[in-house]
C-alpha angles and dihedrals in degrees: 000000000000114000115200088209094073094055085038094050098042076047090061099027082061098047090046105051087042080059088039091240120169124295086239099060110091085045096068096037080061098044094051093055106028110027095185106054099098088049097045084047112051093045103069079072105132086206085023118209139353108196110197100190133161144103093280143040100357096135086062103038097056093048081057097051084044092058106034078054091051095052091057081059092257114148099226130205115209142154094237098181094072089245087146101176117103085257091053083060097047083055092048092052092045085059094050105035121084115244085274085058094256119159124192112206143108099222138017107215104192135192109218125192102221097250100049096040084075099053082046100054090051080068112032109021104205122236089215127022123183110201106201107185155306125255141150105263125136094017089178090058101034103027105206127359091259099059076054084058104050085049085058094044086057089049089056090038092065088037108120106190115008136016104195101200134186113233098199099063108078098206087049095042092055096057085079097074091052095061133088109185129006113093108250128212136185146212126196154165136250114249107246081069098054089094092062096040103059123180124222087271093047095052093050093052123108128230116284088013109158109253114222126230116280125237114231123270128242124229121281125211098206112031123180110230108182139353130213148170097280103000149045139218116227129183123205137149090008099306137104111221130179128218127174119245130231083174118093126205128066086238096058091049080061103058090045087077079052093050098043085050095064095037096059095052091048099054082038093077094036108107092259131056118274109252115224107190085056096046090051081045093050087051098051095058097044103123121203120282119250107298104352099107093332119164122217135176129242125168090352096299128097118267115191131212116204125182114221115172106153139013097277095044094057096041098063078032092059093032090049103043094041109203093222102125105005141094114258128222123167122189119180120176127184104212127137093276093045089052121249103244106071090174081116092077084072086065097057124084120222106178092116076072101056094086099055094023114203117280100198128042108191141171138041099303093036090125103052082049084057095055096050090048088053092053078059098046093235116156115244125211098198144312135233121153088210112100105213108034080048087049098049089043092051099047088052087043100054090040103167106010126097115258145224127182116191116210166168122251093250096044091043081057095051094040088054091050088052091047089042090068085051108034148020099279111168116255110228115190 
């Protein structure tokens, strides 16, 4: 049957990416006039839907998942733009569908904000869902991290196969013992890596806190070992294996053990057997998402662009991309997708940028990033809220050293648009 709404939508989808409109549009142009396209969709699946949802690294996690699944010879359906609200997957579909509203592919491995994960799975219950973590981040959306939890709980509840959990993650673990149905699986760390690693209660605790007693851990089927400059160590099935890293960031080695978790559950059902030397292969050569560690080059040197949204998030950002040597920018917004609240700048330590200081303070909320580096007696360049004019100074002002450039997700779009009129910065629809 021919649906007016798919010729409608790519119509849309086309104007507004010739006007450079947002990736969601169309999406919501479709859902407004044919509330059952995504569902209709998504179920002719013959392995049906993979949801990634949490507070931290779903945008690469779920690149990873894509592209482990790929190299076992799976077609994979994915938003690839990071648009993780229910619209932002109606766009996706609308640039993958024919004009009847086919779509040729085994699996659709999806990125769900939290929230609208929920609203998602009422439709479309997943078949798999891989819960990452739980973290103060958009207090004003989400209130307190338990009201995030109980989002996620909802996510495993309509899950129909397989729950992937974190162990290590005491809020996610616990979602286990609330459900009555779906398999669940875990993935964890050993435990000379908890430390860097904390959880939300971790993080909160002050020094010298008394740590309580642990409960024991299941099993998991995926455990990080070891990390190092350039490579990992996993352990499955009984065995430690190597592979080397393209990824940066401690945090994204992490949810690689996630990754490889649902991955392996997912080729696992496939016809043939999953192939384990092509799935550590696949994962050597993932390189990171769109501005989450991503490495660009300016006047033949690299700029980085690294996403920071909550206190978790910009302290590995900050322990992982360490500021000696480079030229330091820093861009925070406060718009509707960063999250409106930005107290939690109070929670994060900058003290690893004290040496260097930071030469370029950028976006809506730059000041208020000025006065918590000056409780931390770190040295500031200049500071000018407006994006462009703070990126162009900066980049004349750093000539011949090596950039980064920390971030919220708004201000890291607008920053790529401005590189992208100066250098080769990947185009993601």
């Amino acid at each position: 049957m021919l649906y007016i709404s798919v010729p409608l939508g790519k119509l849309v989808r086309r104007v507004s990416r010739l006007r450079g409109g947002g990736s969601a549009l169309p999406g919501l142009v479709v859902e407004k006039i044919d509330p059952g396209f995504m569902q209709r969709t998504l179920s002719t699946l013959p392995l049906g839907v993979a949801v990634v949802s949490g507070t931290n690294g779903k945008t690469t996690t779920t690149k990873m998942v894509v592209e482990l699944l790929e190299s076992q010879g799976l077609k994979v359906f994915t938003n690839r733009t990071g648009s993780n609200f229910t619209r932002g997957v109606a766009a996706a579909l609308l640039g993958d569908v024919d004009w009847r509203g086919r779509l040729k592919a085994d699996i659709a491995v999806l990125e769900l904000d939290e929230a609208h994960a929920v609203h998602f799975v009422n439709r479309v219950p997943p078949r798999y869902s891989l819960l990452l973590n739980v973290l103060r981040d958009q207090l004003d959306r989400f209130g307190e991290i338990d009201k995030t939890a109980q989002l996620l709980q909802h996510i495993a509840s309509k899950t129909t196969g397989t729950v992937v959990l974190n162990r290590e993650d005491p809020r996610v673990a616990r979602i286990a013992e609330t459900l009555n149905g779906p398999e669940v699986r875990y993935f964890g760390l050993d435990d000379s890596l908890l430390s860097t690693f904390p959880n939300d209660d971790d993080l909160r605790a002050g020094p010298g806190s008394p740590v309580p007693a642990a409960p024991a851990k299941p099993h998991a089927d995926v455990v990080l070992r070891r990390v190092g400059t350039d490579d990992a160590d996993f352990e499955y099935d009984g065995a430690a294996v190597t592979t080397g890293m393209k990824l940066r960031g401690v945090y994204n080695i992490f949810n690689a053990a996630a990754a490889l978790v649902l991955a392996r559950c997912i080729a696992g059902n496939g016809a043939t057997p999953t192939d384990n030397e092509g799935l550590l292969k696949a994962l050597s050569q993932v390189a990171p998402a769109f501005g989450r560690g991503e490495s660009l080059v300016v006047d033949g040197l690299p700029l980085d662009l690294v996403l920071v949204k909550n206190p978790s998030g910009f302290r590995l950002g900050l322990k992982s991309f360490p500021a000696g040597g480079y030229a330091t920018m820093v861009a925070i917004n406060d718009n509707y997708a960063d999250g409106r609240d930005m107290s939690w700048l109070w929670d994060v330590e900058f003290d690893s940028l004290r040496e260097g200081g930071v030469d370029q303070l950028t976006g809506s909320r730059a000041y208020d990033m000025a006065l918590r580096l000056q409780y931390d007696d770190v040295a500031i360049g200049a500071v000018n809220p407006e994006i462009a004019p703070a990126l162009a100074a900066f980049i004349q002002g750093a000539k011949g050293k090596p950039k980064r450039i920390f971030c919220t997700y708004t201000a890291m779009l607008a920053i790529r648009r401005e590189l992208s009129k100066i250098t080769t910065v990947e185009v993601v629809s």
